[in-house]
CSV table of C-alpha atoms and ligand atoms in Angstrom, one decimal:
chain,number,residue,atom,x,y,z
A,1,MET,CA,-35.7,2.9,23.8
A,2,SER,CA,-32.0,3.5,23.1
A,3,GLU,CA,-31.1,6.2,20.6
A,4,LYS,CA,-30.1,5.1,17.0
A,5,PRO,CA,-26.4,5.5,16.4
A,6,GLU,CA,-25.6,8.5,14.2
A,7,TYR,CA,-24.4,7.9,10.6
A,8,VAL,CA,-20.7,9.0,10.2
A,9,PRO,CA,-19.6,9.4,6.5
A,10,GLY,CA,-16.5,7.4,5.8
A,11,LEU,CA,-16.8,5.9,9.4
A,12,ALA,CA,-14.4,8.7,10.5
A,13,GLY,CA,-13.4,8.1,14.0
A,14,ILE,CA,-15.5,4.9,14.5
A,15,PRO,CA,-13.4,2.0,15.8
A,16,ALA,CA,-13.8,-1.0,13.5
A,17,ALA,CA,-11.6,-3.4,15.5
A,18,ARG,CA,-9.5,-3.8,18.7
A,19,SER,CA,-5.9,-4.1,17.4
A,20,SER,CA,-2.4,-4.2,18.7
A,21,VAL,CA,-0.7,-4.0,15.2
A,22,CYS,CA,-0.2,-0.3,14.6
A,23,LEU,CA,-0.5,2.9,16.6
A,24,ILE,CA,-0.9,6.3,15.0
A,25,ASP,CA,-1.0,9.7,16.8
A,26,GLY,CA,-2.1,12.0,14.0
A,27,ALA,CA,-1.6,15.2,15.9
A,28,ALA,CA,1.9,14.3,17.0
A,29,GLY,CA,2.9,12.6,13.6
A,30,LYS,CA,3.7,9.4,15.5
A,31,LEU,CA,3.6,6.0,13.8
A,32,GLN,CA,4.5,2.7,15.6
A,33,TYR,CA,4.3,-0.9,14.5
A,34,ARG,CA,3.6,-3.2,17.5
A,35,GLY,CA,4.8,-0.3,19.7
A,36,TYR,CA,8.1,0.3,17.8
A,37,PRO,CA,8.5,3.8,16.1
A,38,ALA,CA,8.5,3.4,12.3
A,39,GLU,CA,11.6,5.7,12.2
A,40,GLN,CA,13.6,3.2,14.3
A,41,LEU,CA,12.4,0.2,12.3
A,42,ALA,CA,13.4,2.0,9.0
A,43,GLU,CA,16.8,2.7,10.4
A,44,HIS,CA,17.6,-0.6,12.0
A,45,CYS,CA,15.5,-3.3,10.4
A,46,THR,CA,14.9,-5.0,7.1
A,47,PHE,CA,11.5,-5.6,5.5
A,48,GLU,CA,11.7,-9.3,6.5
A,49,GLU,CA,12.3,-8.3,10.2
A,50,VAL,CA,9.4,-5.9,10.1
A,51,THR,CA,7.1,-8.5,8.4
A,52,TYR,CA,8.0,-11.0,11.2
A,53,LEU,CA,7.2,-8.3,13.8
A,54,LEU,CA,3.9,-7.5,12.2
A,55,LEU,CA,2.8,-11.1,11.7
A,56,PHE,CA,4.0,-12.6,15.0
A,57,GLY,CA,4.1,-9.6,17.4
A,58,GLU,CA,7.8,-9.5,18.3
A,59,LEU,CA,11.1,-8.7,16.6
A,60,PRO,CA,12.9,-11.9,15.6
A,61,THR,CA,16.1,-13.1,17.0
A,62,ARG,CA,18.9,-13.6,14.5
A,63,ALA,CA,18.1,-17.4,14.2
A,64,GLN,CA,14.4,-16.7,13.9
A,65,LEU,CA,15.1,-14.1,11.2
A,66,GLU,CA,17.3,-16.5,9.3
A,67,GLY,CA,14.7,-19.2,9.3
A,68,PHE,CA,11.9,-16.8,8.3
A,69,SER,CA,13.9,-15.2,5.5
A,70,ALA,CA,14.8,-18.6,4.1
A,71,GLU,CA,11.1,-19.6,4.2
A,72,LEU,CA,10.2,-16.5,2.3
A,73,ALA,CA,13.0,-17.0,-0.2
A,74,ARG,CA,11.8,-20.6,-0.9
A,75,GLU,CA,8.3,-19.4,-1.6
A,76,ARG,CA,9.2,-16.7,-4.1
A,77,SER,CA,8.7,-18.6,-7.3
A,78,LEU,CA,5.3,-18.9,-9.0
A,79,LYS,CA,3.7,-21.9,-10.6
A,80,PHE,CA,4.0,-21.7,-14.4
A,81,ARG,CA,0.3,-21.7,-14.7
A,82,ILE,CA,0.0,-18.5,-12.8
A,83,ILE,CA,2.5,-17.0,-15.2
A,84,ASP,CA,0.2,-18.4,-18.0
A,85,VAL,CA,-2.7,-16.5,-16.5
A,86,LEU,CA,-0.7,-13.3,-16.5
A,87,LYS,CA,0.2,-13.9,-20.2
A,88,GLN,CA,-3.5,-13.9,-21.1
A,89,LEU,CA,-4.1,-10.4,-19.7
A,90,PRO,CA,-4.2,-7.3,-22.0
A,91,GLU,CA,-0.8,-5.6,-21.9
A,92,SER,CA,-2.5,-2.2,-21.7
A,93,GLY,CA,-4.1,-3.2,-18.4
A,94,HIS,CA,-3.0,-1.6,-15.1
A,95,PRO,CA,-0.5,-3.6,-13.0
A,96,MET,CA,-2.7,-3.3,-10.0
A,97,ASP,CA,-5.5,-5.2,-11.9
A,98,ALA,CA,-3.0,-7.9,-13.0
A,99,LEU,CA,-1.9,-8.2,-9.4
A,100,THR,CA,-5.5,-8.5,-8.1
A,101,ALA,CA,-6.2,-11.2,-10.7
A,102,ALA,CA,-3.0,-13.2,-10.0
A,103,VAL,CA,-3.5,-13.1,-6.2
A,104,ALA,CA,-7.1,-14.2,-6.6
A,105,VAL,CA,-6.1,-17.2,-8.7
A,106,MET,CA,-3.3,-18.1,-6.3
A,107,GLY,CA,-6.0,-19.3,-4.0
A,108,MET,CA,-6.9,-22.0,-6.5
A,109,PHE,CA,-3.3,-23.1,-7.0
A,110,TYR,CA,-2.3,-23.2,-3.4
A,111,ALA,CA,-5.5,-24.6,-1.8
A,112,GLU,CA,-4.0,-27.5,0.1
A,113,GLY,CA,-5.4,-27.6,3.6
A,114,ASP,CA,-7.8,-24.9,2.5
A,115,HIS,CA,-9.1,-24.1,5.9
A,116,VAL,CA,-8.7,-20.7,7.6
A,117,ALA,CA,-9.6,-22.3,10.9
A,118,ASP,CA,-6.2,-24.0,10.8
A,119,PRO,CA,-3.4,-21.7,12.1
A,120,ALA,CA,-0.8,-23.6,10.1
A,121,PHE,CA,-2.7,-23.0,6.9
A,122,ARG,CA,-3.0,-19.3,7.7
A,123,ARG,CA,0.7,-19.0,8.4
A,124,LEU,CA,1.6,-20.7,5.2
A,125,CYS,CA,-0.7,-18.5,3.2
A,126,ALA,CA,0.8,-15.4,4.9
A,127,ILE,CA,4.4,-16.5,4.0
A,128,ARG,CA,3.3,-17.3,0.4
A,129,LEU,CA,1.6,-14.1,-0.1
A,130,VAL,CA,4.4,-11.9,1.2
A,131,ALA,CA,6.9,-13.9,-0.8
A,132,LYS,CA,5.1,-14.1,-4.1
A,133,LEU,CA,3.7,-10.6,-4.6
A,134,PRO,CA,7.0,-9.1,-5.8
A,135,THR,CA,7.4,-12.0,-8.2
A,136,VAL,CA,3.9,-11.3,-9.7
A,137,VAL,CA,4.6,-7.5,-10.0
A,138,ALA,CA,8.0,-8.1,-11.7
A,139,ALA,CA,6.7,-10.9,-13.9
A,140,TRP,CA,3.8,-8.7,-15.2
A,141,HIS,CA,6.3,-5.8,-15.7
A,142,ARG,CA,8.2,-8.0,-18.2
A,143,ILE,CA,5.3,-10.0,-19.7
A,144,ARG,CA,3.4,-6.9,-20.8
A,145,ARG,CA,6.4,-5.7,-22.8
A,146,GLY,CA,6.9,-9.1,-24.4
A,147,ASP,CA,9.8,-10.4,-22.2
A,148,ASN,CA,10.0,-13.6,-20.2
A,149,PRO,CA,9.8,-13.3,-16.4
A,150,ILE,CA,13.0,-13.7,-14.5
A,151,GLU,CA,13.2,-16.4,-11.9
A,152,PRO,CA,13.6,-15.1,-8.3
A,153,ARG,CA,16.9,-15.6,-6.6
A,154,THR,CA,17.1,-17.0,-3.1
A,155,ASP,CA,20.5,-15.5,-2.2
A,156,LEU,CA,19.2,-11.9,-2.3
A,157,GLY,CA,17.0,-10.0,0.3
A,158,HIS,CA,13.4,-9.4,-0.4
A,159,ALA,CA,13.9,-5.8,-1.7
A,160,ALA,CA,17.1,-6.6,-3.7
A,161,ASN,CA,15.5,-9.6,-5.3
A,162,PHE,CA,12.4,-7.6,-6.4
A,163,LEU,CA,14.6,-5.0,-8.1
A,164,TYR,CA,16.7,-7.9,-9.7
A,165,MET,CA,13.6,-9.6,-11.1
A,166,LEU,CA,12.5,-6.4,-12.9
A,167,GLU,CA,15.5,-6.1,-15.3
A,168,GLY,CA,17.8,-9.0,-14.4
A,169,GLU,CA,20.4,-6.7,-12.9
A,170,GLU,CA,21.5,-7.0,-9.3
A,171,PRO,CA,20.9,-3.6,-7.6
A,172,ASP,CA,23.7,-1.8,-5.9
A,173,GLU,CA,23.7,-1.6,-2.1
A,174,LEU,CA,22.2,1.9,-2.0
A,175,ALA,CA,19.3,1.0,-4.3
A,176,ALA,CA,18.5,-2.2,-2.4
A,177,ARG,CA,18.6,-0.5,0.9
A,178,ILE,CA,16.4,2.4,-0.2
A,179,MET,CA,13.9,0.0,-1.7
A,180,ASP,CA,14.0,-2.0,1.6
A,181,VAL,CA,13.3,1.2,3.7
A,182,ALA,CA,10.4,2.2,1.4
A,183,LEU,CA,8.9,-1.3,1.9
A,184,VAL,CA,9.3,-1.0,5.7
A,185,LEU,CA,7.6,2.4,5.7
A,186,HIS,CA,4.6,1.2,3.7
A,187,ALA,CA,4.1,-2.1,5.5
A,188,GLU,CA,1.4,-1.1,7.9
A,189,HIS,CA,-0.9,1.8,8.7
A,190,SER,CA,-3.8,0.7,11.0
A,191,MET,CA,-7.4,0.8,9.8
A,192,ASN,CA,-7.0,2.4,6.4
A,193,ALA,CA,-9.4,1.5,3.5
A,194,SER,CA,-7.5,-1.5,2.2
A,195,THR,CA,-6.8,-3.0,5.7
A,196,PHE,CA,-10.5,-2.6,6.6
A,197,THR,CA,-11.4,-4.3,3.3
A,198,CYS,CA,-9.0,-7.2,4.1
A,199,ARG,CA,-10.5,-7.6,7.6
A,200,VAL,CA,-14.1,-7.5,6.3
A,201,THR,CA,-13.3,-10.2,3.7
A,202,ALA,CA,-11.3,-12.3,6.3
A,203,SER,CA,-14.3,-12.0,8.7
A,204,THR,CA,-16.4,-14.1,6.3
A,205,LEU,CA,-13.8,-16.9,6.6
A,206,ALA,CA,-12.9,-16.4,2.9
A,207,ASP,CA,-9.4,-17.7,2.1
A,208,PRO,CA,-6.5,-15.3,2.7
A,209,TYR,CA,-5.8,-15.0,-1.0
A,210,ALA,CA,-9.4,-13.6,-1.5
A,211,ALA,CA,-8.9,-11.3,1.4
A,212,VAL,CA,-5.6,-9.9,0.0
A,213,ALA,CA,-7.0,-9.7,-3.6
A,214,SER,CA,-9.9,-7.5,-2.3
A,215,ALA,CA,-7.4,-5.4,-0.3
A,216,ILE,CA,-5.3,-4.8,-3.5
A,217,GLY,CA,-8.5,-3.6,-5.3
A,218,SER,CA,-9.1,-1.2,-2.5
A,219,LEU,CA,-5.5,0.1,-2.4
A,220,ALA,CA,-5.6,0.9,-6.1
A,221,GLY,CA,-7.9,3.9,-5.9
A,222,PRO,CA,-6.4,7.4,-6.2
A,223,LEU,CA,-7.7,8.5,-2.8
A,224,HIS,CA,-5.6,5.7,-1.2
A,225,GLY,CA,-2.5,4.0,-2.6
A,226,GLY,CA,-3.1,5.0,-6.1
A,227,ALA,CA,-2.2,8.6,-5.1
A,228,ASN,CA,1.5,7.9,-5.4
A,229,GLU,CA,1.2,7.4,-9.2
A,230,VAL,CA,-1.0,10.5,-9.6
A,231,VAL,CA,1.3,12.7,-7.6
A,232,LEU,CA,4.1,12.5,-10.3
A,233,GLN,CA,1.6,13.1,-13.1
A,234,MET,CA,0.3,16.1,-11.2
A,235,LEU,CA,3.7,17.6,-10.4
A,236,ARG,CA,4.5,17.4,-14.2
A,237,THR,CA,1.7,19.8,-14.9
A,238,ILE,CA,3.3,22.6,-12.8
A,239,PRO,CA,5.3,24.7,-15.3
A,240,ASP,CA,8.4,25.4,-13.1
A,241,ALA,CA,9.6,25.5,-9.5
A,242,SER,CA,9.4,29.3,-9.1
A,243,PRO,CA,7.3,30.3,-6.0
A,244,GLU,CA,5.0,32.4,-8.3
A,245,ALA,CA,4.3,29.6,-10.7
A,246,VAL,CA,3.7,27.0,-8.0
A,247,ARG,CA,1.6,29.4,-5.9
A,248,ARG,CA,-0.6,30.2,-8.9
A,249,TRP,CA,-1.1,26.6,-9.8
A,250,ALA,CA,-2.0,25.6,-6.2
A,251,GLU,CA,-4.4,28.6,-5.8
A,252,ASP,CA,-6.1,27.6,-9.0
A,253,LYS,CA,-6.6,24.0,-7.9
A,254,LEU,CA,-7.8,25.0,-4.5
A,255,ALA,CA,-10.2,27.6,-6.0
A,256,ARG,CA,-11.7,24.9,-8.1
A,257,LYS,CA,-12.0,22.7,-5.0
A,258,GLU,CA,-9.8,20.1,-6.5
A,259,LYS,CA,-7.7,17.8,-4.3
A,260,ILE,CA,-4.0,18.1,-4.5
A,261,MET,CA,-2.6,14.6,-4.5
A,262,GLY,CA,-0.1,13.6,-1.9
A,263,PHE,CA,-1.6,16.0,0.7
A,264,GLY,CA,-4.1,15.4,3.4
A,265,HIS,CA,-4.9,12.5,5.6
A,266,ARG,CA,-7.8,11.3,7.7
A,267,VAL,CA,-5.6,10.8,10.7
A,268,TYR,CA,-2.4,12.9,10.3
A,269,LYS,CA,-2.9,16.7,10.9
A,270,VAL,CA,0.8,17.3,10.5
A,271,LYS,CA,3.4,16.1,7.9
A,272,ASP,CA,3.3,12.3,7.7
A,273,PRO,CA,6.5,11.0,9.4
A,274,ARG,CA,7.0,8.6,6.4
A,275,ALA,CA,7.0,11.6,4.0
A,276,ASP,CA,10.0,13.1,5.9
A,277,ILE,CA,12.0,9.8,5.6
A,278,LEU,CA,11.1,9.3,2.0
A,279,GLN,CA,12.1,12.8,1.2
A,280,GLY,CA,15.5,12.0,2.8
A,281,LEU,CA,15.8,8.9,0.7
A,282,ALA,CA,15.2,10.9,-2.4
A,283,VAL,CA,18.0,13.3,-1.4
A,284,SER,CA,20.4,10.4,-0.8
A,285,LEU,CA,19.6,9.0,-4.2
A,286,PHE,CA,20.2,12.4,-5.8
A,287,GLU,CA,23.7,12.5,-4.3
A,288,LYS,CA,24.6,9.5,-6.3
A,289,LEU,CA,22.4,9.8,-9.4
A,290,GLY,CA,21.8,13.6,-9.7
A,291,THR,CA,18.6,15.4,-8.9
A,292,THR,CA,15.4,15.7,-10.8
A,293,PRO,CA,13.5,19.0,-11.6
A,294,ILE,CA,10.3,17.5,-10.2
A,295,TYR,CA,11.8,17.4,-6.8
A,296,SER,CA,12.3,21.2,-6.6
A,297,ILE,CA,8.7,21.6,-7.7
A,298,ALA,CA,7.6,19.2,-5.0
A,299,VAL,CA,9.5,21.1,-2.3
A,300,GLU,CA,8.1,24.4,-3.4
A,301,LEU,CA,4.6,23.0,-3.5
A,302,GLU,CA,5.0,21.7,0.0
A,303,ARG,CA,6.1,25.3,1.1
A,304,GLN,CA,3.2,27.0,-0.7
A,305,MET,CA,0.6,24.5,0.6
A,306,LYS,CA,1.8,25.0,4.1
A,307,ASP,CA,1.1,28.7,3.7
A,308,LEU,CA,-2.3,28.2,1.9
A,309,VAL,CA,-3.9,25.3,3.8
A,310,GLY,CA,-1.4,24.2,6.5
A,311,HIS,CA,-3.7,25.7,9.2
A,312,LYS,CA,-6.4,23.2,8.1
A,313,GLY,CA,-4.0,20.3,9.0
A,314,ILE,CA,-3.4,19.5,5.3
A,315,ALA,CA,0.3,18.4,4.9
A,316,PRO,CA,2.3,16.0,2.7
A,317,ASN,CA,1.3,12.3,3.2
A,318,VAL,CA,3.4,9.1,2.4
A,319,ASP,CA,2.5,9.3,-1.3
A,320,PHE,CA,4.0,12.8,-1.9
A,321,TYR,CA,7.7,11.9,-2.1
A,322,SER,CA,7.6,8.1,-2.7
A,323,GLY,CA,7.1,8.4,-6.5
A,324,ILE,CA,10.2,10.6,-6.8
A,325,VAL,CA,12.2,7.9,-5.0
A,326,TYR,CA,10.7,5.1,-7.1
A,327,GLU,CA,11.3,7.0,-10.4
A,328,LYS,CA,15.0,7.4,-9.4
A,329,LEU,CA,15.2,3.7,-8.8
A,330,GLY,CA,14.0,3.2,-12.4
A,331,LEU,CA,10.4,2.0,-11.7
A,332,ASP,CA,7.6,2.7,-14.2
A,333,THR,CA,5.0,5.1,-12.8
A,334,ASP,CA,2.2,2.6,-12.9
A,335,ASN,CA,4.3,0.2,-10.8
A,336,PHE,CA,4.4,2.6,-7.8
A,337,THR,CA,1.1,1.4,-6.3
A,338,PRO,CA,2.0,-2.3,-6.8
A,339,VAL,CA,5.2,-1.6,-4.8
A,340,PHE,CA,2.9,-0.2,-2.1
A,341,ALA,CA,1.0,-3.5,-2.3
A,342,ILE,CA,4.0,-5.8,-2.0
A,343,SER,CA,4.8,-3.9,1.2
A,344,ARG,CA,1.4,-3.4,2.7
A,345,VAL,CA,0.6,-7.1,2.3
A,346,SER,CA,2.5,-7.7,5.6
A,347,GLY,CA,0.2,-5.3,7.4
A,348,TRP,CA,-3.0,-6.8,5.8
A,349,LEU,CA,-1.9,-10.2,6.9
A,350,ALA,CA,-1.2,-9.1,10.4
A,351,HIS,CA,-4.7,-7.8,10.6
A,352,LEU,CA,-6.1,-10.9,9.0
A,353,LEU,CA,-4.4,-13.1,11.6
A,354,GLU,CA,-5.6,-10.8,14.4
A,355,GLN,CA,-9.2,-10.8,13.0
A,356,LEU,CA,-9.3,-14.6,12.8
A,357,GLU,CA,-8.1,-15.0,16.4
A,358,ASP,CA,-11.3,-13.4,17.6
A,359,ASN,CA,-13.6,-13.3,14.7
A,360,ARG,CA,-17.1,-11.9,14.3
A,361,ILE,CA,-18.4,-11.3,10.8
A,362,TYR,CA,-18.5,-7.6,9.9
A,363,ARG,CA,-22.1,-6.6,9.3
A,364,PRO,CA,-22.7,-2.9,10.1
A,365,SER,CA,-26.1,-1.2,9.9
A,366,GLN,CA,-27.3,1.6,7.7
A,367,VAL,CA,-29.6,4.6,7.8
A,368,TRP,CA,-32.6,3.9,5.5
A,369,THR,CA,-33.3,6.8,3.1
A,370,GLY,CA,-35.8,5.1,0.7
A,371,THR,CA,-39.6,4.8,0.6
A,372,ALA,CA,-40.9,1.8,2.5
A,373,ASP,CA,-43.9,-0.6,2.0
A,374,ARG,CA,-44.5,0.1,-1.7
A,375,THR,CA,-46.8,-2.2,-3.8
A,376,VAL,CA,-45.5,-3.9,-7.0
A,377,VAL,CA,-47.6,-2.9,-10.0
A,378,PRO,CA,-47.3,-5.6,-12.7
A,379,ILE,CA,-45.3,-4.4,-15.7
A,380,ALA,CA,-48.4,-4.4,-18.0
A,381,ASP,CA,-50.0,-1.9,-15.8
A,382,ARG,CA,-47.0,0.5,-15.3
A,383,GLY,CA,-47.5,3.8,-17.1
B,401,LIG,N1,-6.1,18.9,-1.3
B,401,LIG,C1,-6.9,20.0,-1.1
B,401,LIG,N2,-7.8,20.0,0.0
B,401,LIG,C2,-7.8,18.9,0.7
B,401,LIG,C3,-7.0,17.8,0.5
B,401,LIG,C4,-6.1,17.8,-0.6
B,401,LIG,N3,-5.3,16.8,-0.9
B,401,LIG,N4,-7.2,16.8,1.4
B,401,LIG,C5,-8.2,17.3,2.2
B,401,LIG,N5,-8.6,18.5,1.8
B,401,LIG,C6,-9.6,19.4,2.4
B,401,LIG,C7,-11.0,19.0,1.8
B,401,LIG,O1,-11.3,19.7,0.6
B,401,LIG,C8,-11.9,19.4,3.0
B,401,LIG,O2,-12.0,20.8,3.0
B,401,LIG,P1,-13.4,21.5,3.5
B,401,LIG,O3,-13.5,21.1,4.9
B,401,LIG,O4,-13.1,22.9,3.3
B,401,LIG,O5,-14.4,20.9,2.6
B,401,LIG,C9,-11.0,19.0,4.2
B,401,LIG,O6,-9.6,19.1,3.8
B,401,LIG,C10,-11.2,17.6,4.7
B,401,LIG,O7,-11.0,16.7,3.6
B,401,LIG,P2,-11.7,15.3,3.3
B,401,LIG,O8,-11.6,14.9,1.9
B,401,LIG,O9,-13.1,15.3,3.9
B,401,LIG,O10,-10.8,14.4,4.3
B,401,LIG,P3,-10.9,12.8,4.4
B,401,LIG,O11,-10.3,12.4,5.7
B,401,LIG,O12,-12.2,12.3,4.0
B,401,LIG,O13,-9.9,12.3,3.2
B,401,LIG,C11,-7.9,11.9,2.0
B,401,LIG,C12,-8.6,12.0,3.4
B,401,LIG,C13,-6.5,11.4,2.1
B,401,LIG,C14,-8.7,11.0,1.1
B,401,LIG,C15,-7.9,13.4,1.4
B,401,LIG,O14,-7.0,14.2,2.1
B,401,LIG,C16,-7.4,13.3,-0.1
B,401,LIG,O15,-8.2,13.1,-1.0
B,401,LIG,N6,-6.1,13.5,-0.4
B,401,LIG,C17,-5.6,13.4,-1.7
B,401,LIG,C18,-5.4,12.0,-2.1
B,401,LIG,C19,-4.2,11.4,-1.4
B,401,LIG,O16,-3.1,11.9,-1.4
B,401,LIG,N7,-4.4,10.2,-0.9
B,401,LIG,C20,-3.3,9.4,-0.2
B,401,LIG,C21,-3.7,9.3,1.3
B,401,LIG,S1,-2.3,8.8,2.3
B,401,LIG,C22,-1.9,7.2,1.8
B,401,LIG,C23,-2.9,6.2,1.6
B,401,LIG,O17,-4.0,6.2,2.2
B,401,LIG,O18,-2.7,5.4,0.7
């Protein structure tokens, strides 16, 4: 008889798919989308180009990019009844919950074709989801404070249009480019929790809106995408940037066995390459807009953590510096994770398309830990 497979908590190291979307070498700090280094994509490509690469496997030619960008721009607006749904939600609710709700109802409003077996339907869903997520996030940002949403513009790039829809002001070139690079850097990251969630939902042949809604729910947790929001709150509890104050704070947390947000990763055992680039983006924003005291605290915390737990492979991850960048761009703290979602949707959809190309429903096993073969005692006889 063959041996039963061993249970691995968190499925650490267990392959859940064969994939050609994203390659990570956690020991070397290497991240590639479809074989291209993320650093090169961040330097040379827009989010639209990277989305095309993720969805279709190759970088677009100029003509392909123009056609694809125009398609995305045309699909940015939302049906007014989706806006109506957002208006019914409690304004104290978290934007990630509003986003999950809006994406789930999108499946009802854009159901034409409604068959994931049809590649044309899958492609249209992918375009719509990438195009509309920023509009939902910006609309909810305004609706919850009593303002009307701003219609998307078709003459702006994906990142610039998102910033424009938040406050109605066209961002300058630097802000638009930095937002664009942040979107590129968050677009894909292999078999993380939300991508796995998306693939599991897709494997049941549920519609892509349901798959993406479930992925958004998974991303929201503080151990995953939600960490970017918590990092800033955490940094604000450190009294000042002096090495003594930061060291004392970190030692206290570690002694209490508390996680320090923005550090650690299942795959990376060195500093996440995205954290380095985001840190650079923060510095370039400071040159124009002035620095922020939180940044000096973050840099000192990185230094102290290296000394305290660096030998365990615990280093800054993507969420450590991203919040500092977003805050400088004027985003509300609870919009940081939604920004992660409007980028990661490209990766989720690349995985969804790949899953459906060669689908088998996910149905893992378990290790039984209960008592078997019990007999039901009728309620009248239970003591
Ligand atoms: N602070 C302090 N200790 C840590 C941290 C941390 N942030 N991360 C890991 N460790 C320690 C952990 O206590 C454990 O130590 P020991 O072996 O002595 O018990 C060891 O490192 C392994 O940790 P783990 O929690 O078993 O590792 P994991 O692979 O299950 O979890 C993680 C990975 C990212 C959930 C975890 O590092 C963590 O909770 N980090 C803080 C939250 C965070 O920043 N999340 C964002 C992740 S990156 C972007 C994304 O996924 O969205």
